Amino acid sequence: MKHQLILIVLMIIFKAEAQSSASSMADSLYLTGNYTLAINAYAKMGNDRTNLQIARAYQAIGNLDKAISQYESIVAENPALQIAAFELGKLYLRTNAYDEARKLFSKLATGGSENPEYQYYLGEAYRELGQPASSLVSYKNAIQLDSTHLRSLFQLAKFFTVKQQRDQALEYINQGLEFYSNDVALVNLKALVYFNDDQYPKAIPWFEKVLALGERKEYVYEKLAYCYYKNWEFDKAKETYNELLKLNDDNSDTYFSLAEVYRKNKELDSAEVFIKKAMEIKKPIFATGYNALAGLARERNDLTTALSYYEKAHAQEPMEPRYYYQICTLNDQLAEEPGRKLEYYENFIKLYGSKQPYVSQMVARRISELKEEIHFSQE
Protein backbone atom coordinates (compact mmCIF):
# COMPACT_ATOMS: atom_id res chain seq x y z
CA MET A 1 0.00 0.00 0.00
CA LYS A 2 2.84 2.32 0.90
CA HIS A 3 4.58 1.58 -2.42
CA GLN A 4 1.37 2.29 -4.35
CA LEU A 5 1.00 5.68 -2.62
CA ILE A 6 4.58 6.58 -3.46
CA LEU A 7 3.99 5.57 -7.07
CA ILE A 8 0.85 7.76 -7.30
CA VAL A 9 2.70 10.74 -5.84
CA LEU A 10 5.57 10.24 -8.29
CA MET A 11 3.12 10.04 -11.20
CA ILE A 12 1.46 13.27 -10.08
CA ILE A 13 4.86 14.98 -9.83
CA PHE A 14 5.94 13.71 -13.24
CA LYS A 15 2.65 14.82 -14.78
CA ALA A 16 2.93 18.28 -13.19
CA GLU A 17 6.48 18.61 -14.39
CA ALA A 18 5.46 17.52 -17.87
CA GLN A 19 2.60 20.06 -17.91
CA SER A 20 4.92 22.75 -16.57
CA SER A 21 7.46 21.93 -19.27
CA ALA A 22 4.77 21.98 -21.98
CA SER A 23 3.42 25.26 -20.63
CA SER A 24 6.88 26.81 -20.60
CA MET A 25 7.46 25.66 -24.17
CA ALA A 26 4.13 27.14 -25.28
CA ASP A 27 4.90 30.39 -23.46
CA SER A 28 8.29 30.54 -25.16
CA LEU A 29 6.64 30.11 -28.56
CA TYR A 30 4.12 32.83 -27.73
CA LEU A 31 6.71 35.31 -26.45
CA THR A 32 8.90 34.87 -29.53
CA GLY A 33 5.96 35.50 -31.87
CA ASN A 34 5.47 31.92 -33.05
CA TYR A 35 1.76 32.22 -32.41
CA THR A 36 0.38 29.36 -34.52
CA LEU A 37 2.62 26.77 -32.86
CA ALA A 38 1.85 28.35 -29.49
CA ILE A 39 -1.89 27.94 -30.12
CA ASN A 40 -1.40 24.25 -30.95
CA ALA A 41 0.69 23.77 -27.81
CA TYR A 42 -1.77 25.57 -25.55
CA ALA A 43 -4.71 23.63 -27.01
CA LYS A 44 -3.24 20.38 -25.65
CA MET A 45 -3.45 21.64 -22.06
CA GLY A 46 -6.99 23.02 -21.94
CA ASN A 47 -7.19 25.14 -18.78
CA ASP A 48 -8.31 28.72 -18.13
CA ARG A 49 -4.84 30.16 -18.48
CA THR A 50 -3.97 28.38 -21.72
CA ASN A 51 -7.41 29.12 -23.20
CA LEU A 52 -6.78 32.80 -22.47
CA GLN A 53 -3.37 32.58 -24.11
CA ILE A 54 -4.98 31.07 -27.22
CA ALA A 55 -7.31 34.08 -27.46
CA ARG A 56 -4.36 36.43 -27.07
CA ALA A 57 -2.39 34.56 -29.73
CA TYR A 58 -5.27 34.78 -32.23
CA GLN A 59 -5.44 38.51 -31.54
CA ALA A 60 -1.68 38.85 -31.99
CA ILE A 61 -1.76 37.30 -35.46
CA GLY A 62 -4.71 39.47 -36.46
CA ASN A 63 -7.41 36.80 -36.55
CA LEU A 64 -9.81 38.91 -34.52
CA ASP A 65 -12.91 36.83 -35.28
CA LYS A 66 -11.32 33.71 -33.77
CA ALA A 67 -9.95 35.77 -30.86
CA ILE A 68 -13.43 37.10 -30.07
CA SER A 69 -14.96 33.64 -30.35
CA GLN A 70 -12.30 32.23 -27.99
CA TYR A 71 -12.79 35.05 -25.46
CA GLU A 72 -16.57 34.68 -25.59
CA SER A 73 -16.23 30.95 -24.92
CA ILE A 74 -14.01 31.61 -21.89
CA VAL A 75 -16.37 34.27 -20.49
CA ALA A 76 -19.39 31.99 -20.98
CA GLU A 77 -17.70 29.11 -19.13
CA ASN A 78 -16.11 31.23 -16.42
CA PRO A 79 -17.94 34.56 -15.87
CA ALA A 80 -15.77 35.29 -12.83
CA LEU A 81 -12.61 35.50 -14.96
CA GLN A 82 -12.60 39.28 -15.25
CA ILE A 83 -9.36 39.49 -17.23
CA ALA A 84 -10.97 37.59 -20.12
CA ALA A 85 -14.04 39.84 -20.05
CA PHE A 86 -11.86 42.95 -19.86
CA GLU A 87 -9.75 41.94 -22.86
CA LEU A 88 -12.86 40.92 -24.79
CA GLY A 89 -14.45 44.31 -24.12
CA LYS A 90 -11.41 46.15 -25.48
CA LEU A 91 -11.47 43.91 -28.54
CA TYR A 92 -15.14 44.74 -29.07
CA LEU A 93 -14.17 48.42 -29.09
CA ARG A 94 -11.37 47.74 -31.54
CA THR A 95 -13.74 45.96 -33.94
CA ASN A 96 -16.47 48.63 -33.67
CA ALA A 97 -18.83 46.35 -31.73
CA TYR A 98 -19.59 49.29 -29.47
CA ASP A 99 -22.88 48.12 -28.01
CA GLU A 100 -21.40 44.73 -27.12
CA ALA A 101 -18.53 46.59 -25.43
CA ARG A 102 -21.01 48.79 -23.56
CA LYS A 103 -22.89 45.77 -22.23
CA LEU A 104 -19.71 44.02 -21.13
CA PHE A 105 -18.05 47.01 -19.45
CA SER A 106 -21.33 47.99 -17.82
CA LYS A 107 -21.49 44.53 -16.26
CA LEU A 108 -17.86 44.76 -15.12
CA ALA A 109 -18.30 48.29 -13.76
CA THR A 110 -21.45 47.47 -11.80
CA GLY A 111 -20.13 44.19 -10.44
CA GLY A 112 -18.78 45.76 -7.27
CA SER A 113 -15.37 46.42 -8.80
CA GLU A 114 -13.46 49.59 -7.99
CA ASN A 115 -11.34 49.35 -11.14
CA PRO A 116 -11.34 52.77 -12.90
CA GLU A 117 -10.38 51.10 -16.19
CA TYR A 118 -13.83 49.52 -16.41
CA GLN A 119 -15.47 52.93 -16.05
CA TYR A 120 -13.08 54.49 -18.57
CA TYR A 121 -13.74 51.88 -21.25
CA LEU A 122 -17.46 52.07 -20.54
CA GLY A 123 -17.13 55.79 -21.25
CA GLU A 124 -15.32 54.99 -24.48
CA ALA A 125 -18.15 52.70 -25.57
CA TYR A 126 -20.76 55.38 -24.82
CA ARG A 127 -18.68 57.98 -26.69
CA GLU A 128 -18.45 55.77 -29.77
CA LEU A 129 -22.19 55.17 -29.58
CA GLY A 130 -22.80 58.93 -29.69
CA GLN A 131 -24.04 59.15 -26.10
CA PRO A 132 -21.82 61.93 -24.66
CA ALA A 133 -23.81 62.47 -21.46
CA SER A 134 -23.40 58.82 -20.43
CA SER A 135 -19.73 58.83 -21.44
CA LEU A 136 -19.07 61.85 -19.22
CA VAL A 137 -20.68 60.09 -16.26
CA SER A 138 -18.41 57.09 -16.77
CA TYR A 139 -15.25 59.20 -17.09
CA LYS A 140 -16.19 61.07 -13.91
CA ASN A 141 -16.78 57.75 -12.14
CA ALA A 142 -13.29 56.68 -13.22
CA ILE A 143 -11.61 59.73 -11.69
CA GLN A 144 -13.67 59.33 -8.52
CA LEU A 145 -12.06 55.91 -8.19
CA ASP A 146 -8.64 57.22 -9.24
CA SER A 147 -8.09 60.98 -9.30
CA THR A 148 -4.96 60.44 -11.40
CA HIS A 149 -6.67 58.57 -14.23
CA LEU A 150 -5.16 60.58 -17.09
CA ARG A 151 -7.16 59.17 -19.98
CA SER A 152 -10.47 59.94 -18.29
CA LEU A 153 -9.28 63.43 -17.35
CA PHE A 154 -8.19 63.96 -20.95
CA GLN A 155 -11.55 62.89 -22.38
CA LEU A 156 -13.41 65.19 -20.00
CA ALA A 157 -11.04 68.07 -20.73
CA LYS A 158 -11.27 67.45 -24.48
CA PHE A 159 -15.08 67.44 -24.39
CA PHE A 160 -15.28 70.81 -22.63
CA THR A 161 -12.50 72.25 -24.82
CA VAL A 162 -14.45 71.40 -27.95
CA LYS A 163 -17.58 72.89 -26.38
CA GLN A 164 -15.49 75.99 -25.52
CA GLN A 165 -16.48 75.75 -21.88
CA ARG A 166 -13.21 77.17 -20.61
CA ASP A 167 -13.56 76.84 -16.84
CA GLN A 168 -14.71 73.22 -16.88
CA ALA A 169 -12.01 72.28 -19.38
CA LEU A 170 -9.30 73.91 -17.27
CA GLU A 171 -10.57 72.17 -14.13
CA TYR A 172 -9.82 68.72 -15.57
CA ILE A 173 -6.68 69.82 -17.42
CA ASN A 174 -5.14 71.30 -14.28
CA GLN A 175 -6.12 68.24 -12.24
CA GLY A 176 -4.15 66.07 -14.63
CA LEU A 177 -1.18 68.43 -14.86
CA GLU A 178 -0.86 68.53 -11.07
CA PHE A 179 0.62 65.04 -11.01
CA TYR A 180 1.98 64.84 -14.56
CA SER A 181 3.03 68.29 -15.70
CA ASN A 182 4.54 67.02 -18.97
CA ASP A 183 1.53 65.17 -20.35
CA VAL A 184 1.65 66.56 -23.87
CA ALA A 185 -2.03 65.89 -24.59
CA LEU A 186 -3.16 67.94 -21.59
CA VAL A 187 -0.58 70.67 -22.24
CA ASN A 188 -1.88 70.90 -25.80
CA LEU A 189 -5.47 71.15 -24.59
CA LYS A 190 -4.56 73.96 -22.18
CA ALA A 191 -2.97 75.89 -25.04
CA LEU A 192 -6.08 75.36 -27.17
CA VAL A 193 -8.42 76.45 -24.38
CA TYR A 194 -6.65 79.80 -24.10
CA PHE A 195 -6.34 80.11 -27.89
CA ASN A 196 -10.06 79.47 -28.44
CA ASP A 197 -10.83 82.06 -25.75
CA ASP A 198 -8.64 84.65 -27.54
CA GLN A 199 -6.25 84.75 -24.59
CA TYR A 200 -3.20 84.70 -26.83
CA PRO A 201 -0.56 85.79 -24.26
CA LYS A 202 -1.66 82.94 -21.97
CA ALA A 203 -1.69 80.43 -24.84
CA ILE A 204 1.90 81.22 -25.92
CA PRO A 205 3.86 79.45 -23.12
CA TRP A 206 1.68 76.35 -23.43
CA PHE A 207 2.16 76.05 -27.20
CA GLU A 208 5.88 76.60 -26.61
CA LYS A 209 5.82 73.74 -24.12
CA VAL A 210 4.02 71.50 -26.61
CA LEU A 211 6.90 72.05 -29.04
CA ALA A 212 9.48 71.53 -26.29
CA LEU A 213 7.86 68.17 -25.53
CA GLY A 214 8.46 67.09 -29.11
CA GLU A 215 4.99 67.58 -30.58
CA ARG A 216 6.19 69.41 -33.69
CA LYS A 217 2.95 69.44 -35.65
CA GLU A 218 1.91 72.00 -38.26
CA TYR A 219 -1.13 73.20 -36.34
CA VAL A 220 1.02 73.92 -33.26
CA TYR A 221 3.39 76.18 -35.21
CA GLU A 222 0.45 77.81 -36.98
CA LYS A 223 -1.41 78.67 -33.78
CA LEU A 224 1.72 79.73 -31.91
CA ALA A 225 2.73 82.03 -34.77
CA TYR A 226 -0.75 83.56 -34.76
CA CYS A 227 -0.51 84.12 -30.99
CA TYR A 228 2.80 85.94 -31.45
CA TYR A 229 1.23 88.03 -34.23
CA LYS A 230 -1.75 88.99 -32.07
CA ASN A 231 0.64 89.79 -29.22
CA TRP A 232 2.68 92.13 -31.46
CA GLU A 233 5.74 89.86 -31.24
CA PHE A 234 6.43 90.08 -34.95
CA ASP A 235 9.97 88.66 -35.01
CA LYS A 236 8.83 85.54 -33.16
CA ALA A 237 5.81 85.26 -35.44
CA LYS A 238 8.05 85.41 -38.54
CA GLU A 239 10.43 82.83 -37.08
CA THR A 240 7.59 80.45 -36.22
CA TYR A 241 5.90 80.77 -39.61
CA ASN A 242 9.27 80.02 -41.24
CA GLU A 243 9.57 76.89 -39.07
CA LEU A 244 6.12 75.92 -40.31
CA LEU A 245 7.28 76.38 -43.91
CA LYS A 246 10.08 73.90 -43.24
CA LEU A 247 7.39 71.32 -42.47
CA ASN A 248 5.16 72.29 -45.39
CA ASP A 249 6.16 74.91 -47.95
CA ASP A 250 3.15 74.21 -50.16
CA ASN A 251 0.44 75.84 -48.05
CA SER A 252 -0.62 79.23 -49.38
CA ASP A 253 -2.30 80.15 -46.08
CA THR A 254 1.08 80.18 -44.34
CA TYR A 255 2.47 82.65 -46.87
CA PHE A 256 -0.62 84.83 -46.54
CA SER A 257 -0.25 84.78 -42.74
CA LEU A 258 3.44 85.64 -42.96
CA ALA A 259 2.60 88.48 -45.34
CA GLU A 260 0.11 89.81 -42.81
CA VAL A 261 2.81 89.85 -40.12
CA TYR A 262 5.06 91.93 -42.39
CA ARG A 263 2.15 94.22 -43.32
CA LYS A 264 1.24 94.87 -39.70
CA ASN A 265 4.92 95.58 -38.99
CA LYS A 266 4.87 98.13 -41.85
CA GLU A 267 7.26 96.05 -44.00
CA LEU A 268 5.09 96.37 -47.08
CA ASP A 269 7.63 95.23 -49.69
CA SER A 270 8.23 91.95 -47.85
CA ALA A 271 4.48 91.54 -47.39
CA GLU A 272 4.01 91.87 -51.15
CA VAL A 273 6.66 89.21 -51.82
CA PHE A 274 4.88 86.66 -49.64
CA ILE A 275 1.42 87.49 -51.01
CA LYS A 276 2.68 86.84 -54.52
CA LYS A 277 4.30 83.61 -53.34
CA ALA A 278 0.96 82.53 -51.86
CA MET A 279 -0.74 83.33 -55.15
CA GLU A 280 1.77 81.20 -57.06
CA ILE A 281 0.95 78.22 -54.88
CA LYS A 282 -2.80 78.78 -54.87
CA LYS A 283 -3.27 78.98 -58.64
CA PRO A 284 -5.75 79.46 -60.21
CA ILE A 285 -7.54 81.07 -57.23
CA PHE A 286 -6.13 84.59 -57.12
CA ALA A 287 -8.91 86.68 -55.56
CA THR A 288 -7.60 86.54 -51.99
CA GLY A 289 -4.13 87.50 -53.18
CA TYR A 290 -5.34 90.40 -55.31
CA ASN A 291 -7.38 91.65 -52.36
CA ALA A 292 -4.29 91.53 -50.12
CA LEU A 293 -2.17 93.33 -52.74
CA ALA A 294 -4.87 95.98 -53.06
CA GLY A 295 -4.72 96.52 -49.31
CA LEU A 296 -0.94 97.05 -49.49
CA ALA A 297 -1.35 99.53 -52.35
CA ARG A 298 -3.89 101.44 -50.28
CA GLU A 299 -1.47 101.63 -47.37
CA ARG A 300 1.07 103.12 -49.80
CA ASN A 301 -1.67 105.54 -50.91
CA ASP A 302 -1.38 104.15 -54.43
CA LEU A 303 -5.09 104.18 -55.14
CA THR A 304 -4.84 103.53 -58.88
CA THR A 305 -2.90 100.29 -58.28
CA ALA A 306 -5.30 99.34 -55.50
CA LEU A 307 -8.25 99.80 -57.87
CA SER A 308 -6.55 97.62 -60.47
CA TYR A 309 -6.06 94.80 -57.95
CA TYR A 310 -9.65 95.02 -56.70
CA GLU A 311 -10.89 94.79 -60.28
CA LYS A 312 -8.80 91.64 -60.75
CA ALA A 313 -10.17 90.18 -57.51
CA HIS A 314 -13.72 90.95 -58.64
CA ALA A 315 -13.06 89.31 -62.01
CA GLN A 316 -11.98 86.14 -60.20
CA GLU A 317 -14.93 86.13 -57.78
CA PRO A 318 -17.74 88.24 -59.25
CA MET A 319 -20.22 87.02 -56.62
CA GLU A 320 -18.13 88.47 -53.77
CA PRO A 321 -19.64 91.92 -52.95
CA ARG A 322 -16.77 93.29 -50.86
CA TYR A 323 -14.44 93.47 -53.86
CA TYR A 324 -16.95 95.42 -55.91
CA TYR A 325 -17.69 97.73 -52.99
CA GLN A 326 -13.98 98.63 -52.84
CA ILE A 327 -14.12 99.35 -56.58
CA CYS A 328 -17.00 101.73 -55.90
CA THR A 329 -15.22 103.59 -53.10
CA LEU A 330 -11.96 103.91 -55.02
CA ASN A 331 -13.74 105.22 -58.11
CA ASP A 332 -15.47 107.65 -55.79
CA GLN A 333 -12.05 108.94 -54.75
CA LEU A 334 -10.42 108.87 -58.18
CA ALA A 335 -13.17 109.83 -60.64
CA GLU A 336 -13.97 113.46 -61.23
CA GLU A 337 -17.46 113.09 -62.72
CA PRO A 338 -20.25 112.42 -60.16
CA GLY A 339 -22.17 110.55 -62.85
CA ARG A 340 -19.40 107.94 -63.14
CA LYS A 341 -19.30 107.50 -59.39
CA LEU A 342 -23.07 107.12 -59.29
CA GLU A 343 -22.98 104.46 -62.00
CA TYR A 344 -20.78 102.17 -59.87
CA TYR A 345 -22.85 102.58 -56.71
CA GLU A 346 -26.13 101.94 -58.54
CA ASN A 347 -24.60 98.84 -60.10
CA PHE A 348 -23.66 97.62 -56.61
CA ILE A 349 -27.32 97.83 -55.56
CA LYS A 350 -28.38 95.88 -58.66
CA LEU A 351 -25.81 93.15 -58.10
CA TYR A 352 -25.69 92.79 -54.32
CA GLY A 353 -28.36 94.94 -52.70
CA SER A 354 -30.42 92.08 -51.25
CA LYS A 355 -27.32 90.15 -50.11
CA GLN A 356 -25.64 93.02 -48.26
CA PRO A 357 -28.36 95.07 -46.54
CA TYR A 358 -26.02 96.98 -44.20
CA VAL A 359 -23.53 97.94 -46.92
CA SER A 360 -26.43 98.69 -49.25
CA GLN A 361 -27.71 101.27 -46.77
CA MET A 362 -24.36 103.11 -46.89
CA VAL A 363 -24.35 102.85 -50.68
CA ALA A 364 -27.91 104.18 -50.84
CA ARG A 365 -26.93 107.22 -48.76
CA ARG A 366 -23.99 107.89 -51.08
CA ILE A 367 -26.25 107.52 -54.12
CA SER A 368 -28.58 110.11 -52.62
CA GLU A 369 -25.68 112.50 -52.02
CA LEU A 370 -24.37 112.08 -55.55
CA LYS A 371 -27.80 112.61 -57.10
CA GLU A 372 -28.15 115.78 -55.09
CA GLU A 373 -24.69 116.91 -56.21
CA ILE A 374 -25.54 116.20 -59.87
CA HIS A 375 -28.88 118.03 -59.52
CA PHE A 376 -27.28 121.20 -58.13
CA SER A 377 -24.47 121.12 -60.67
CA GLN A 378 -27.04 121.02 -63.51
CA GLU A 379 -28.88 124.01 -62.05
Tab-separated table of C-alpha atoms in Angstrom, residues 12-30 37-38 41-42 44-45 47 49-50:
chain	number	residue	atom	x	y	z
A	12	ILE	CA	1.464	13.266	-10.082
A	13	ILE	CA	4.860	14.976	-9.830
A	14	PHE	CA	5.940	13.714	-13.238
A	15	LYS	CA	2.649	14.820	-14.778
A	16	ALA	CA	2.927	18.284	-13.185
A	17	GLU	CA	6.482	18.609	-14.388
A	18	ALA	CA	5.456	17.520	-17.874
A	19	GLN	CA	2.598	20.057	-17.908
A	20	SER	CA	4.924	22.752	-16.570
A	21	SER	CA	7.464	21.926	-19.270
A	22	ALA	CA	4.774	21.976	-21.982
A	23	SER	CA	3.418	25.256	-20.631
A	24	SER	CA	6.885	26.808	-20.601
A	25	MET	CA	7.458	25.660	-24.171
A	26	ALA	CA	4.129	27.142	-25.282
A	27	ASP	CA	4.904	30.394	-23.456
A	28	SER	CA	8.289	30.541	-25.157
A	29	LEU	CA	6.644	30.111	-28.563
A	30	TYR	CA	4.121	32.834	-27.726
A	37	LEU	CA	2.619	26.768	-32.859
A	38	ALA	CA	1.854	28.353	-29.493
A	41	ALA	CA	0.685	23.768	-27.811
A	42	TYR	CA	-1.766	25.572	-25.548
A	44	LYS	CA	-3.244	20.382	-25.655
A	45	MET	CA	-3.453	21.639	-22.062
A	47	ASN	CA	-7.186	25.143	-18.780
A	49	ARG	CA	-4.838	30.162	-18.479
A	50	THR	CA	-3.975	28.384	-21.720
